[in-house]
Amino acid sequence: MSRIKIETLTSVHIGSGVTLLEGNDFVCGKYDGDDVIAVVSPEKVLQLIGEENLNAWVSAIERGTSIDAIVRQFSPKAQLEDYARRMIMRWCNKTSTLKEFIHDGMGMPYIPGSSIKGAVRTAVLATVAEDISNKEYKLTRNGRNYNANMVEAEAFGSDPNKSVFRFLQVGDARFSDDWSVAAVRMVNLNERNHKSYWDKDKPQMVEVLMSEQHTFFDMKIDLDYYELCHSKGNVHTLPSCMVSLPKLFEAINVHTLSLLNSEIEYWEERIDDANADNVDVYIEKIEKMKDETEKCLKTDGRSCVLRIGHGSGWRFVTGAWTEKLSNFQDVVKASRPRNDRYTQYDFPKSRRVDDECELLGFVKLSM
């Protein structure tokens, strides 16, 4: 196993799948003078109000009474930290819901190895897809369905047992719980004809792992096991970009840099539009990530920039390799709900950022 350092270049959100409700699951307040969100511990609340008042608590919840009011009623001296499961720095105006970051059984925030591996897989697919012929036909499966199963089978193997990604082993990256997370408010940079591109119509508060955090995790390409399986014909041929971790990191850098360059080119064409509020700021943030990626390219595969998690956008999540296909507009029709309403726009037409126009999801991996 290689020990890999992971650093958050921007905030990162890996969702637990749980959306917390204000007043019920979390409350906002002050802690040591800072704006915080307290994620409520029902066990601690019950200790403070007493089991004899459980029915009163349930009735209050049904009336929509906030949990902090219930605690104050039965335990007037209780502080926010007395009934919090954890505290989150609040960097934004609150909304009524909060998308929770994933935590382990000990309450520590972590980036699952599966999330890292999935982002790596996207980068490798975009790299390998360059050499796969007749992708239009293979993508559409003779016009009946739009999925990448046939392309992925040719790139990695026809089923999980034959997949080359069996041999990429990635551990979880566990972070400290000492104020390593915060709440930010997500908005959109949304290309529109008659409104500002700075779209705050549908804000969403999310719990993020803050930038400039780091920890370590284990990563390995098990070449000995691969050679054994491959000699028996039980596995797909390993792509050249997966023969070592340095080769893999180089491919990730090239992929990330390609997407960043195309983002800069796309939005520079729109920077002078009448409605292009904050487009210049967005380009500046993308260029910062480009500079970091170019530095990693000079390390001979010792480090790379990868994008993962919420707010990464359609192009980074898919690898954007389908954009080069002659039938990409058919892919758009299948991917964009109510596509007929947006035919005058490119796809994708919006980018998710926080309300300070900060990017999400960029991490640096270093050996």
Tab-separated table of C-alpha atoms in Angstrom, residues 34-186:
chain	number	residue	atom	x	y	z
A	34	ASP	CA	-18.967	32.535	16.206
A	35	ASP	CA	-22.067	31.723	14.173
A	36	VAL	CA	-22.608	27.985	14.432
A	37	ILE	CA	-25.074	25.248	13.624
A	38	ALA	CA	-25.697	22.669	16.327
A	39	VAL	CA	-26.748	19.277	15.025
A	40	VAL	CA	-29.098	18.057	17.730
A	41	SER	CA	-28.503	14.930	19.799
A	42	PRO	CA	-31.927	13.506	20.771
A	43	GLU	CA	-30.269	11.543	23.573
A	44	LYS	CA	-28.840	14.709	25.118
A	45	VAL	CA	-32.153	16.542	24.717
A	46	LEU	CA	-33.955	13.737	26.546
A	47	GLN	CA	-31.432	13.901	29.398
A	48	LEU	CA	-32.012	17.647	29.727
A	49	ILE	CA	-35.816	17.675	29.655
A	50	GLY	CA	-36.351	14.366	31.460
A	51	GLU	CA	-38.224	11.280	30.284
A	52	GLU	CA	-41.326	12.474	32.144
A	53	ASN	CA	-41.601	15.312	29.591
A	54	LEU	CA	-41.237	13.127	26.499
A	55	ASN	CA	-44.909	13.515	25.521
A	56	ALA	CA	-44.631	17.294	25.832
A	57	TRP	CA	-41.581	17.186	23.539
A	58	VAL	CA	-43.440	15.126	20.915
A	59	SER	CA	-46.420	17.516	21.076
A	60	ALA	CA	-44.098	20.504	20.648
A	61	ILE	CA	-42.491	18.909	17.582
A	62	GLU	CA	-45.946	18.341	16.076
A	63	ARG	CA	-46.715	22.041	16.623
A	64	GLY	CA	-43.507	22.989	14.838
A	65	THR	CA	-41.789	24.332	17.965
A	66	SER	CA	-38.014	24.571	17.629
A	67	ILE	CA	-35.942	22.170	19.700
A	68	ASP	CA	-34.044	25.003	21.408
A	69	ALA	CA	-37.336	26.416	22.733
A	70	ILE	CA	-38.256	23.012	24.124
A	71	VAL	CA	-34.902	22.687	25.885
A	72	ARG	CA	-35.165	26.190	27.352
A	73	GLN	CA	-38.628	25.364	28.703
A	74	PHE	CA	-37.446	22.395	30.760
A	75	SER	CA	-33.753	23.224	31.235
A	76	PRO	CA	-33.376	27.023	31.182
A	77	LYS	CA	-29.627	26.990	31.941
A	78	ALA	CA	-28.719	24.599	29.121
A	79	GLN	CA	-26.222	25.863	26.548
A	80	LEU	CA	-26.170	25.007	22.861
A	81	GLU	CA	-23.266	22.617	23.296
A	82	ASP	CA	-25.164	20.720	26.004
A	83	TYR	CA	-27.554	19.167	23.491
A	84	ALA	CA	-25.458	19.214	20.300
A	85	ARG	CA	-24.156	16.056	18.675
A	86	ARG	CA	-21.646	18.250	16.850
A	87	MET	CA	-21.088	21.911	16.059
A	88	ILE	CA	-20.600	23.332	12.570
A	89	MET	CA	-19.213	26.739	11.664
A	90	ARG	CA	-21.879	28.694	9.740
A	91	TRP	CA	-20.426	30.756	6.889
A	92	CYS	CA	-23.709	31.737	5.272
A	93	ASN	CA	-27.254	32.910	5.735
A	94	LYS	CA	-29.255	29.958	6.907
A	95	THR	CA	-31.856	28.031	4.960
A	96	SER	CA	-34.494	25.706	6.386
A	97	THR	CA	-32.574	22.557	5.470
A	98	LEU	CA	-28.983	21.334	5.616
A	99	LYS	CA	-27.476	18.557	3.522
A	100	GLU	CA	-25.347	16.536	5.920
A	101	PHE	CA	-21.715	15.557	5.302
A	102	ILE	CA	-20.973	11.869	5.782
A	103	HIS	CA	-19.492	10.909	9.181
A	104	ASP	CA	-18.207	7.586	10.461
A	105	GLY	CA	-19.473	5.717	13.520
A	106	MET	CA	-17.224	7.795	15.773
A	107	GLY	CA	-18.680	11.035	14.430
A	108	MET	CA	-15.628	11.900	12.304
A	109	PRO	CA	-16.062	13.409	8.821
A	110	TYR	CA	-14.457	11.315	6.113
A	111	ILE	CA	-14.169	10.947	2.353
A	112	PRO	CA	-15.031	7.333	1.490
A	113	GLY	CA	-12.535	5.401	-0.566
A	114	SER	CA	-15.415	4.595	-2.915
A	115	SER	CA	-15.869	8.322	-3.649
A	116	ILE	CA	-12.180	8.751	-4.451
A	117	LYS	CA	-12.187	5.584	-6.559
A	118	GLY	CA	-15.286	6.703	-8.450
A	119	ALA	CA	-13.683	10.030	-9.372
A	120	VAL	CA	-10.506	8.214	-10.461
A	121	ARG	CA	-12.613	5.852	-12.586
A	122	THR	CA	-14.213	8.825	-14.340
A	123	ALA	CA	-10.806	10.252	-15.210
A	124	VAL	CA	-9.538	6.903	-16.495
A	125	LEU	CA	-12.657	6.324	-18.600
A	126	ALA	CA	-12.277	9.740	-20.231
A	127	THR	CA	-8.628	8.869	-20.964
A	128	VAL	CA	-9.264	5.378	-22.340
A	129	ALA	CA	-12.381	6.398	-24.309
A	130	GLU	CA	-10.153	8.386	-26.671
A	131	ASP	CA	-8.972	5.100	-28.225
A	132	ILE	CA	-12.334	3.309	-28.387
A	133	SER	CA	-13.806	3.262	-31.881
A	134	ASN	CA	-17.414	3.707	-32.940
A	135	LYS	CA	-18.443	5.126	-29.561
A	136	GLU	CA	-21.626	6.667	-30.938
A	137	TYR	CA	-23.042	3.240	-31.729
A	138	LYS	CA	-21.766	1.685	-28.510
A	139	LEU	CA	-23.137	4.515	-26.403
A	140	THR	CA	-26.643	4.276	-27.849
A	141	ARG	CA	-26.742	0.459	-28.017
A	142	ASN	CA	-28.139	0.628	-31.543
A	143	GLY	CA	-30.346	3.601	-30.736
A	144	ARG	CA	-32.447	1.967	-28.025
A	145	ASN	CA	-30.823	3.224	-24.805
A	146	TYR	CA	-28.392	5.959	-23.826
A	147	ASN	CA	-25.815	4.552	-21.458
A	148	ALA	CA	-22.099	3.903	-21.449
A	149	ASN	CA	-22.202	0.200	-20.552
A	150	MET	CA	-20.680	-1.003	-23.802
A	151	VAL	CA	-17.944	1.642	-23.760
A	152	GLU	CA	-17.112	0.919	-20.115
A	153	ALA	CA	-17.045	-2.833	-20.825
A	154	GLU	CA	-14.511	-2.288	-23.599
A	155	ALA	CA	-12.462	0.013	-21.375
A	156	PHE	CA	-12.487	-1.936	-18.111
A	157	GLY	CA	-14.105	-5.347	-18.546
A	158	SER	CA	-17.494	-6.852	-19.243
A	159	ASP	CA	-18.537	-7.408	-15.618
A	160	PRO	CA	-17.318	-6.614	-12.072
A	161	ASN	CA	-15.343	-9.868	-11.869
A	162	LYS	CA	-13.346	-8.972	-14.974
A	163	SER	CA	-13.044	-5.258	-14.237
A	164	VAL	CA	-9.536	-3.818	-13.892
A	165	PHE	CA	-10.816	-1.651	-11.049
A	166	ARG	CA	-10.850	-4.742	-8.846
A	167	PHE	CA	-7.115	-4.137	-8.486
A	168	LEU	CA	-7.292	-0.484	-7.467
A	169	GLN	CA	-7.623	-0.484	-3.681
A	170	VAL	CA	-8.525	2.814	-2.020
A	171	GLY	CA	-9.009	3.364	1.696
A	172	ASP	CA	-11.171	5.934	3.460
A	173	ALA	CA	-9.713	9.372	4.233
A	174	ARG	CA	-10.713	10.231	7.819
A	175	PHE	CA	-10.466	13.776	9.104
A	176	SER	CA	-10.471	15.291	12.593
A	177	ASP	CA	-13.740	16.648	13.970
A	178	ASP	CA	-12.056	19.782	15.403
A	179	TRP	CA	-13.926	22.403	13.366
A	180	SER	CA	-13.015	20.764	10.072
A	181	VAL	CA	-16.539	21.205	8.687
A	182	ALA	CA	-18.667	24.271	7.979
A	183	ALA	CA	-22.007	25.145	6.417
A	184	VAL	CA	-22.041	27.020	3.099
A	185	ARG	CA	-24.893	28.219	0.912
A	186	MET	CA	-24.922	26.846	-2.617
